[in-house]
Amino acid sequence: MMRSFPTHPTHGSARMSDLRRTARRTHGFSESVIREMTRVAREHDAVNLAQGFPDFPAPTELKEAACRAIRDDVNQYAITWGTENLRAALERKYARWYGMEVEGTREITVTCGATEAMAAVMLALVDPGEEVIVLEPFYENYGPDAVLSQATPVFLPLKPPNYRLDPDRLRSLVTPRTRAIVINTPNNPTGRVFDREELEGVAEICREHDILAITDEIYEHILYEGEHIPLACMEGMRDRTVVISGASKTFSVTGWRIGTILAPPALTDAIRKVHDFLTVGAPAPLQEAVAVGMDELDDSYYEEMVEGYRARRQALVPALQEAGFACAEPQGAYYVLADFSALSDEDDTTFSKRLAREAGVAPVPGSSFFSVPERGHNLIRFVFCKRLETLKEAGERLRDFAGRR
Ligand code: GLN
């Protein structure tokens, strides 16, 4: 069965009682499977390796700065597109890490998480009927974001186990209606960090066909191999790339909802309008705290964070393999996509729910990362942004589960 993302769904009768009728644009996608699995985990008291949020503390510097900002009465609306301090800190961030020159006054928008960022960008830049190319497997929001903008998502399946991006296959999907390509690196859920050759291929296609790149770089600082290369830094790409990131993963503050968008001024104007009418702005005191974190945390913070994640990866991947899952070490981000064919021939959703219930470990069913659910039916995704004890406990539970079969 094809999981379609219809832009103008036709089901939903006009005669249906108005009390039960919902807008057609919502009929093209279902509830977030990631959040649903978090609820399933709670129900069974399972270790939640489904939703990507840390169970360890955020850096003290950020927490202190947030409390200070609230006590100093930074409690009203911030400037809609972001506080001056945070936009200035973002200028320094992009100079520090990538040698980019960024104008905070004209090129940055601060949003309620990268999730709002992606939705606002598509609503602002993609016209109904235009196509947005998404690499598959993909983070589950991109399809619905395209649908909300009445665009058509076009999927490019990447092949396991390497999930390499082949520019020729990408080029074959380009049509006169292609408006944008979404690139998420380091990647959720595959863990791929796209290399220079792959990204050069994307850049060439964008330049050749006058296409925008929308990059989701939320895991930019979490990588174990290779280097993070912002597509915007490649030749001719600065003017056609929208860079999305945020504080959630870098500073372990997923609940603060601070996302960022860097885009050329003309695009930023439209993005800011959409953002303003959607949410007015991201939480003012938390923006101040993120600015402090960006400026005050030195290289050792980033090195220790990566070392911490490397140790967590080492705690989870071998445990999964021992329990009978086929999976590789991710190059970046904090997810493992695992093939469970050796353990069960159930479909991914049935198996995920059983794993939560019987093993006490909740993953995300693989089909939620594919346009055609069958492509993910032998896969589940685990996160490892958890304390070592949490991961050890999960590993033991999975080993017991596998031993009981
Ligand atoms: N990005 C995280 C994940 O993939 C969290 C998603 C969310 O719930 N917003 O699990």
Tab-separated table of C-alpha atoms and ligand atoms in Angstrom:
chain	number	residue	atom	x	y	z
A	1	MET	CA	0.000	0.000	0.000
A	2	MET	CA	1.256	3.444	-0.876
A	3	ARG	CA	1.147	5.951	1.924
A	4	SER	CA	0.164	8.927	-0.143
A	5	PHE	CA	0.561	12.519	0.853
A	6	PRO	CA	-2.375	13.920	-1.153
A	7	THR	CA	-2.267	17.682	-1.421
A	8	HIS	CA	-5.966	18.028	-2.083
A	9	PRO	CA	-7.572	14.924	-0.566
A	10	THR	CA	-10.937	14.224	-2.041
A	11	HIS	CA	-12.318	12.071	0.730
A	12	GLY	CA	-14.374	13.828	3.372
A	13	SER	CA	-17.866	14.422	2.111
A	14	ALA	CA	-19.315	17.903	1.933
A	15	ARG	CA	-22.452	16.463	3.507
A	16	MET	CA	-20.650	15.187	6.580
A	17	SER	CA	-21.981	16.874	9.698
A	18	ASP	CA	-20.081	20.094	10.285
A	19	LEU	CA	-19.488	19.047	13.856
A	20	ARG	CA	-17.274	16.176	12.738
A	21	ARG	CA	-15.805	17.690	9.616
A	22	THR	CA	-12.122	18.549	9.677
A	23	ALA	CA	-10.132	20.467	7.094
A	24	ARG	CA	-9.098	18.378	4.122
A	25	ARG	CA	-5.508	19.486	4.338
A	26	THR	CA	-5.202	17.464	7.542
A	27	HIS	CA	-6.473	14.269	5.921
A	28	GLY	CA	-3.278	13.684	3.971
A	29	PHE	CA	-1.167	12.700	6.967
A	30	SER	CA	-1.560	10.886	10.242
A	31	GLU	CA	-0.589	11.568	13.819
A	32	SER	CA	3.144	11.674	14.617
A	33	VAL	CA	4.281	8.094	15.164
A	34	ILE	CA	7.266	9.284	17.222
A	35	ARG	CA	5.055	11.042	19.744
A	36	GLU	CA	2.605	8.134	19.719
A	37	MET	CA	5.410	5.742	20.688
A	38	THR	CA	6.324	8.017	23.590
A	39	ARG	CA	2.779	7.519	24.860
A	40	VAL	CA	3.036	3.752	24.306
A	41	ALA	CA	6.314	3.730	26.286
A	42	ARG	CA	4.613	5.490	29.199
A	43	GLU	CA	1.688	3.088	29.117
A	44	HIS	CA	3.985	0.047	29.496
A	45	ASP	CA	6.596	1.693	31.673
A	46	ALA	CA	9.079	0.929	28.912
A	47	VAL	CA	12.453	2.592	28.398
A	48	ASN	CA	11.654	5.282	25.831
A	49	LEU	CA	14.152	4.851	23.017
A	50	ALA	CA	11.539	6.237	20.625
A	51	GLN	CA	11.561	10.022	20.837
A	52	GLY	CA	14.839	11.868	20.482
A	53	PHE	CA	15.148	13.854	23.693
A	54	PRO	CA	17.906	13.555	26.309
A	55	ASP	CA	17.180	12.219	29.804
A	56	PHE	CA	20.257	13.983	31.208
A	57	PRO	CA	20.587	17.605	32.348
A	58	ALA	CA	21.147	20.623	30.128
A	59	PRO	CA	24.358	22.653	30.692
A	60	THR	CA	24.309	24.714	33.900
A	61	GLU	CA	25.358	27.853	31.996
A	62	LEU	CA	22.115	27.768	29.996
A	63	LYS	CA	19.878	26.959	32.949
A	64	GLU	CA	21.385	29.756	35.041
A	65	ALA	CA	21.077	32.216	32.176
A	66	ALA	CA	17.416	31.294	31.666
A	67	CYS	CA	16.601	31.819	35.361
A	68	ARG	CA	18.509	35.097	35.327
A	69	ALA	CA	16.599	36.327	32.280
A	70	ILE	CA	13.253	35.508	33.899
A	71	ARG	CA	14.283	37.222	37.154
A	72	ASP	CA	15.463	40.231	35.135
A	73	ASP	CA	11.974	40.373	33.659
A	74	VAL	CA	12.735	39.353	30.138
A	75	ASN	CA	9.219	37.993	30.152
A	76	GLN	CA	7.413	39.751	27.320
A	77	TYR	CA	7.382	39.154	23.583
A	78	ALA	CA	10.791	39.226	22.010
A	79	ILE	CA	11.230	40.891	18.629
A	80	THR	CA	9.253	38.539	16.440
A	81	TRP	CA	12.231	37.276	14.406
A	82	GLY	CA	14.490	36.823	17.420
A	83	THR	CA	16.177	38.789	20.214
A	84	GLU	CA	19.082	41.006	19.239
A	85	ASN	CA	21.408	39.052	21.507
A	86	LEU	CA	20.552	35.706	19.980
A	87	ARG	CA	20.808	36.948	16.411
A	88	ALA	CA	24.203	38.486	17.239
A	89	ALA	CA	25.299	35.212	18.870
A	90	LEU	CA	24.192	33.384	15.724
A	91	GLU	CA	26.343	35.690	13.600
A	92	ARG	CA	29.293	34.664	15.774
A	93	LYS	CA	28.292	30.999	15.665
A	94	TYR	CA	28.293	30.863	11.866
A	95	ALA	CA	31.623	32.735	11.713
A	96	ARG	CA	33.204	30.515	14.393
A	97	TRP	CA	32.250	27.142	12.977
A	98	TYR	CA	31.989	27.668	9.231
A	99	GLY	CA	33.681	31.005	8.469
A	100	MET	CA	30.375	32.382	7.196
A	101	GLU	CA	29.464	36.047	7.210
A	102	VAL	CA	25.885	36.415	8.379
A	103	GLU	CA	23.763	39.521	8.873
A	104	GLY	CA	21.562	38.949	11.897
A	105	THR	CA	19.385	41.929	11.052
A	106	ARG	CA	18.354	40.632	7.625
A	107	GLU	CA	19.109	36.937	7.430
A	108	ILE	CA	18.099	35.273	10.687
A	109	THR	CA	14.735	34.216	12.073
A	110	VAL	CA	14.352	32.520	15.453
A	111	THR	CA	11.412	30.108	15.620
A	112	CYS	CA	9.672	27.731	18.026
A	113	GLY	CA	12.012	24.845	17.326
A	114	ALA	CA	13.338	23.543	14.016
A	115	THR	CA	9.881	22.050	13.546
A	116	GLU	CA	8.241	25.457	13.197
A	117	ALA	CA	11.237	26.555	11.142
A	118	MET	CA	10.685	23.851	8.505
A	119	ALA	CA	6.937	24.511	8.327
A	120	ALA	CA	7.401	28.295	8.118
A	121	VAL	CA	10.057	27.944	5.417
A	122	MET	CA	7.887	25.738	3.229
A	123	LEU	CA	4.810	27.919	3.726
A	124	ALA	CA	6.840	31.010	2.862
A	125	LEU	CA	8.767	29.712	-0.117
A	126	VAL	CA	6.879	26.925	-1.868
A	127	ASP	CA	3.793	27.552	-3.981
A	128	PRO	CA	0.866	25.127	-4.178
A	129	GLY	CA	1.536	22.556	-6.873
A	130	GLU	CA	5.316	22.871	-6.667
A	131	GLU	CA	7.458	19.872	-5.794
A	132	VAL	CA	9.846	19.395	-2.894
A	133	ILE	CA	12.377	16.568	-3.121
A	134	VAL	CA	12.892	14.654	0.120
A	135	LEU	CA	15.503	11.937	0.630
A	136	GLU	CA	14.072	8.704	2.023
A	137	PRO	CA	14.155	7.522	4.774
A	138	PHE	CA	13.218	10.968	6.126
A	139	TYR	CA	12.294	12.639	9.399
A	140	GLU	CA	8.524	12.303	9.567
A	141	ASN	CA	7.679	16.035	9.514
A	142	TYR	CA	8.857	16.812	5.997
A	143	GLY	CA	5.945	15.126	4.206
A	144	PRO	CA	3.210	16.833	6.262
A	145	ASP	CA	5.082	20.179	6.031
A	146	ALA	CA	4.985	19.920	2.248
A	147	VAL	CA	1.293	18.968	2.360
A	148	LEU	CA	0.454	21.933	4.604
A	149	SER	CA	2.027	24.173	1.952
A	150	GLN	CA	-0.021	22.309	-0.685
A	151	ALA	CA	3.216	21.230	-2.315
A	152	THR	CA	3.937	17.721	-3.529
A	153	PRO	CA	6.719	15.829	-1.782
A	154	VAL	CA	8.780	13.721	-4.198
A	155	PHE	CA	10.846	11.015	-2.526
A	156	LEU	CA	14.316	9.806	-3.450
A	157	PRO	CA	14.889	6.431	-1.763
A	158	LEU	CA	18.481	5.985	-0.545
A	159	LYS	CA	19.655	2.391	-0.384
A	160	PRO	CA	20.838	0.629	2.755
A	161	PRO	CA	23.294	-0.111	4.191
A	162	ASN	CA	25.227	2.988	3.008
A	163	TYR	CA	22.366	5.363	2.170
A	164	ARG	CA	24.613	7.179	-0.303
A	165	LEU	CA	23.168	10.065	-2.238
A	166	ASP	CA	23.568	9.456	-5.957
A	167	PRO	CA	23.332	12.817	-7.775
A	168	ASP	CA	22.212	11.174	-11.025
A	169	ARG	CA	19.202	9.631	-9.312
A	170	LEU	CA	18.463	12.969	-7.694
A	171	ARG	CA	18.694	14.732	-11.056
A	172	SER	CA	16.222	12.280	-12.583
A	173	LEU	CA	13.511	13.513	-10.175
A	174	VAL	CA	13.866	17.172	-11.103
A	175	THR	CA	10.961	18.637	-13.089
A	176	PRO	CA	10.027	22.211	-14.032
A	177	ARG	CA	7.892	22.224	-10.863
A	178	THR	CA	10.760	21.341	-8.487
A	179	ARG	CA	11.132	24.202	-6.032
A	180	ALA	CA	13.353	22.805	-3.297
A	181	ILE	CA	15.427	19.877	-2.061
A	182	VAL	CA	15.452	19.072	1.658
A	183	ILE	CA	18.803	17.816	2.967
A	184	ASN	CA	19.160	16.647	6.564
A	185	THR	CA	22.766	16.020	7.611
A	186	PRO	CA	23.786	14.499	10.020
A	187	ASN	CA	20.725	12.457	9.197
A	188	ASN	CA	17.764	11.320	11.214
A	189	PRO	CA	17.084	8.356	11.021
A	190	THR	CA	20.026	6.843	9.075
A	191	GLY	CA	22.913	8.500	10.915
A	192	ARG	CA	24.547	9.409	7.605
A	193	VAL	CA	26.815	12.448	7.420
A	194	PHE	CA	26.771	13.384	3.740
A	195	ASP	CA	30.268	13.943	2.389
A	196	ARG	CA	31.629	16.669	0.158
A	197	GLU	CA	31.187	14.691	-3.039
A	198	GLU	CA	27.514	14.000	-2.353
A	199	LEU	CA	26.820	17.592	-1.336
A	200	GLU	CA	28.672	18.932	-4.365
A	201	GLY	CA	26.340	16.813	-6.489
A	202	VAL	CA	23.316	18.401	-4.783
A	203	ALA	CA	24.753	21.902	-5.147
A	204	GLU	CA	25.364	21.379	-8.851
A	205	ILE	CA	21.767	20.288	-9.431
A	206	CYS	CA	20.405	23.252	-7.423
A	207	ARG	CA	22.519	25.698	-9.451
A	208	GLU	CA	21.744	24.049	-12.777
A	209	HIS	CA	17.970	23.974	-12.265
A	210	ASP	CA	17.550	27.070	-10.082
A	211	ILE	CA	16.329	25.063	-7.097
A	212	LEU	CA	16.430	26.026	-3.409
A	213	ALA	CA	18.123	23.833	-0.815
A	214	ILE	CA	16.469	23.614	2.593
A	215	THR	CA	18.979	22.081	4.975
A	216	ASP	CA	18.041	20.653	8.347
A	217	GLU	CA	21.289	20.871	10.326
A	218	ILE	CA	19.885	20.365	13.805
A	219	TYR	CA	22.538	17.650	14.504
A	220	GLU	CA	25.416	19.756	13.106
A	221	HIS	CA	27.539	19.334	16.255
A	222	ILE	CA	26.807	15.652	16.852
A	223	LEU	CA	29.092	13.675	14.605
A	224	TYR	CA	31.549	10.850	15.132
A	225	GLU	CA	33.061	10.569	11.662
A	226	GLY	CA	33.609	12.915	8.742
A	227	GLU	CA	32.857	16.624	8.887
A	228	HIS	CA	29.694	18.668	8.857
A	229	ILE	CA	29.581	20.689	5.659
A	230	PRO	CA	26.797	23.264	5.396
A	231	LEU	CA	25.527	23.195	1.826
A	232	ALA	CA	25.296	27.002	2.085
A	233	CYS	CA	29.122	27.118	2.135
A	234	MET	CA	29.443	25.504	-1.267
A	235	GLU	CA	30.004	27.542	-4.389
A	236	GLY	CA	26.958	29.498	-5.488
A	237	MET	CA	24.784	28.071	-2.697
A	238	ARG	CA	24.639	30.853	-0.126
A	239	ASP	CA	21.941	32.665	-2.138
A	240	ARG	CA	19.809	29.591	-2.614
A	241	THR	CA	20.095	27.788	0.704
A	242	VAL	CA	17.896	28.046	3.764
A	243	VAL	CA	19.755	26.721	6.815
A	244	ILE	CA	17.640	25.365	9.659
A	245	SER	CA	19.092	24.494	13.046
A	246	GLY	CA	18.371	25.139	16.708
A	247	ALA	CA	19.369	24.728	20.314
A	248	SER	CA	17.436	21.535	21.122
A	249	LYS	CA	20.081	18.938	20.306
A	250	THR	CA	23.291	20.923	20.743
A	251	PHE	CA	22.356	22.087	24.250
A	252	SER	CA	19.964	19.274	25.258
A	253	VAL	CA	16.982	21.611	25.610
A	254	THR	CA	14.378	20.051	23.316
A	255	GLY	CA	11.548	21.481	25.439
A	256	TRP	CA	12.704	25.066	25.086
A	257	ARG	CA	11.652	25.193	21.440
A	258	ILE	CA	14.365	27.447	20.059
A	259	GLY	CA	14.924	26.928	16.339
A	260	THR	CA	16.875	29.081	13.912
A	261	ILE	CA	16.690	29.904	10.219
A	262	LEU	CA	19.442	31.490	8.181
A	263	ALA	CA	18.315	32.571	4.717
A	264	PRO	CA	19.088	35.286	2.162
A	265	PRO	CA	17.299	38.601	2.953
A	266	ALA	CA	14.550	38.352	0.325
A	267	LEU	CA	13.591	34.878	1.515
A	268	THR	CA	13.927	35.904	5.163
A	269	ASP	CA	11.344	38.675	4.642
A	270	ALA	CA	8.699	36.124	3.643
A	271	ILE	CA	9.761	33.577	6.279
A	272	ARG	CA	9.510	36.220	9.028
A	273	LYS	CA	5.967	37.133	7.974
A	274	VAL	CA	4.811	33.521	8.164
A	275	HIS	CA	6.609	32.981	11.465
A	276	ASP	CA	5.101	36.140	12.972
A	277	PHE	CA	1.537	35.135	12.154
A	278	LEU	CA	2.075	31.540	13.243
A	279	THR	CA	3.669	32.073	16.645
A	280	VAL	CA	4.714	35.753	17.116
A	281	GLY	CA	7.968	34.535	18.544
A	282	ALA	CA	9.988	31.986	20.465
A	283	PRO	CA	10.232	32.259	24.293
A	284	ALA	CA	12.139	35.471	25.090
A	285	PRO	CA	14.089	34.423	28.239
A	286	LEU	CA	15.111	31.138	26.644
A	287	GLN	CA	16.430	32.932	23.577
A	288	GLU	CA	18.646	34.981	25.897
A	289	ALA	CA	19.881	31.820	27.576
A	290	VAL	CA	20.703	30.151	24.259
A	291	ALA	CA	22.683	33.253	23.243
A	292	VAL	CA	24.706	32.915	26.453
A	293	GLY	CA	25.286	29.210	25.784
A	294	MET	CA	26.457	29.848	22.237
A	295	ASP	CA	28.903	32.525	23.347
A	296	GLU	CA	30.160	31.075	26.613
A	297	LEU	CA	30.546	27.367	25.957
A	298	ASP	CA	33.963	26.768	24.481
A	299	ASP	CA	35.279	23.969	22.286
A	300	SER	CA	35.632	21.630	25.254
A	301	TYR	CA	31.839	21.632	25.715
A	302	TYR	CA	31.350	20.426	22.150
A	303	GLU	CA	34.152	17.852	22.409
A	304	GLU	CA	32.747	16.429	25.641
A	305	MET	CA	29.251	16.336	24.225
A	306	VAL	CA	30.428	14.291	21.245
A	307	GLU	CA	32.497	11.992	23.471
A	308	GLY	CA	29.414	11.466	25.630
A	309	TYR	CA	27.371	10.510	22.590
A	310	ARG	CA	30.158	8.271	21.278
A	311	ALA	CA	30.068	6.353	24.573
A	312	ARG	CA	26.278	6.088	24.371
A	313	ARG	CA	26.507	4.836	20.798
A	314	GLN	CA	28.979	2.230	22.051
A	315	ALA	CA	26.548	1.266	24.820
A	316	LEU	CA	23.629	0.733	22.444
A	317	VAL	CA	24.849	-0.570	19.084
A	318	PRO	CA	26.660	-3.741	20.301
A	319	ALA	CA	23.752	-4.474	22.671
A	320	LEU	CA	21.339	-4.309	19.736
A	321	GLN	CA	23.581	-6.534	17.650
A	322	GLU	CA	23.894	-9.064	20.479
A	323	ALA	CA	20.123	-9.147	20.810
A	324	GLY	CA	19.853	-10.082	17.132
A	325	PHE	CA	19.266	-6.761	15.368
A	326	ALA	CA	21.213	-5.949	12.211
A	327	CYS	CA	22.462	-2.384	12.441
A	328	ALA	CA	25.523	-0.264	11.753
A	329	GLU	CA	27.127	2.512	13.775
A	330	PRO	CA	25.724	5.890	12.771
A	331	GLN	CA	28.258	8.513	11.607
A	332	GLY	CA	26.316	11.309	13.270
A	333	ALA	CA	23.111	12.298	15.144
A	334	TYR	CA	21.811	9.902	17.817
A	335	TYR	CA	19.662	7.303	16.081
A	336	VAL	CA	20.134	3.680	15.048
A	337	LEU	CA	18.009	2.206	12.290
A	338	ALA	CA	17.884	-1.520	12.982
A	339	ASP	CA	16.663	-4.462	10.917
A	340	PHE	CA	14.744	-6.919	13.089
A	341	SER	CA	14.124	-9.619	10.437
A	342	ALA	CA	16.191	-12.165	12.392
A	343	LEU	CA	13.953	-11.676	15.443
A	344	SER	CA	10.464	-11.580	14.009
A	345	ASP	CA	8.492	-11.557	10.807
A	346	GLU	CA	5.863	-9.216	12.219
A	347	ASP	CA	5.487	-5.802	10.636
A	348	ASP	CA	7.359	-2.902	12.215
A	349	THR	CA	4.371	-1.413	14.067
A	350	THR	CA	3.256	-4.721	15.581
A	351	PHE	CA	6.837	-5.547	16.546
A	352	SER	CA	7.508	-2.068	18.032
A	353	LYS	CA	4.420	-2.264	20.221
A	354	ARG	CA	5.275	-5.800	21.298
A	355	LEU	CA	8.815	-4.715	22.112
A	356	ALA	CA	7.421	-1.928	24.304
A	357	ARG	CA	5.004	-4.327	25.999
A	358	GLU	CA	7.103	-7.477	26.340
A	359	ALA	CA	10.697	-6.250	26.362
A	360	GLY	CA	9.992	-2.911	28.049
A	361	VAL	CA	11.888	-0.926	25.398
A	362	ALA	CA	10.030	1.360	22.996
A	363	PRO	CA	11.418	2.090	19.495
A	364	VAL	CA	9.804	3.886	16.534
A	365	PRO	CA	8.396	1.731	13.698
A	366	GLY	CA	10.541	2.122	10.581
A	367	SER	CA	7.595	2.730	8.244
A	368	SER	CA	7.146	6.243	9.655
A	369	PHE	CA	10.332	7.254	7.808
A	370	PHE	CA	9.166	6.013	4.390
A	371	SER	CA	6.614	7.188	1.824
A	372	VAL	CA	5.800	3.548	1.085
A	373	PRO	CA	5.333	1.893	4.495
A	374	GLU	CA	6.452	-1.542	3.214
A	375	ARG	CA	9.948	-0.152	2.703
A	376	GLY	CA	10.282	0.209	6.467
A	377	HIS	CA	8.450	-2.913	7.564
A	378	ASN	CA	11.597	-4.720	8.721
A	379	LEU	CA	13.070	-1.663	10.448
A	380	ILE	CA	12.761	0.102	13.776
A	381	ARG	CA	14.604	3.155	15.080
A	382	PHE	CA	16.239	3.452	18.497
A	383	VAL	CA	17.621	6.666	20.020
A	384	PHE	CA	20.704	6.819	22.227
A	385	CYS	CA	20.434	10.342	23.643
A	386	LYS	CA	19.978	8.751	27.068
A	387	ARG	CA	22.100	8.220	30.175
A	388	LEU	CA	24.428	5.216	30.062
A	389	GLU	CA	22.388	3.541	32.825
A	390	THR	CA	19.229	3.973	30.753
A	391	LEU	CA	20.919	2.421	27.724
A	392	LYS	CA	22.408	-0.392	29.791
A	393	GLU	CA	18.979	-1.193	31.190
A	394	ALA	CA	17.500	-1.146	27.676
A	395	GLY	CA	20.290	-3.435	26.430
A	396	GLU	CA	19.645	-5.935	29.232
A	397	ARG	CA	15.917	-5.917	28.604
A	398	LEU	CA	16.458	-6.527	24.888
A	399	ARG	CA	18.889	-9.364	25.573
A	400	ASP	CA	16.354	-10.994	27.940
A	401	PHE	CA	13.625	-10.561	25.346
A	402	ALA	CA	15.775	-12.141	22.621
A	403	GLY	CA	16.727	-15.004	24.991
A	404	ARG	CA	13.067	-15.764	25.767
A	405	ARG	CA	12.160	-16.348	22.140
B	1	GLN	N1	13.677	14.798	16.312
B	1	GLN	C1	13.302	13.917	17.387
B	1	GLN	C2	13.008	12.532	16.879
B	1	GLN	O1	13.158	12.257	15.716
B	1	GLN	C3	12.140	14.464	18.148
B	1	GLN	C4	10.946	14.635	17.313
B	1	GLN	C5	9.876	15.374	17.991
B	1	GLN	O2	9.141	14.769	18.733
B	1	GLN	N2	9.769	16.634	17.742
B	1	GLN	O3	12.680	11.694	17.670
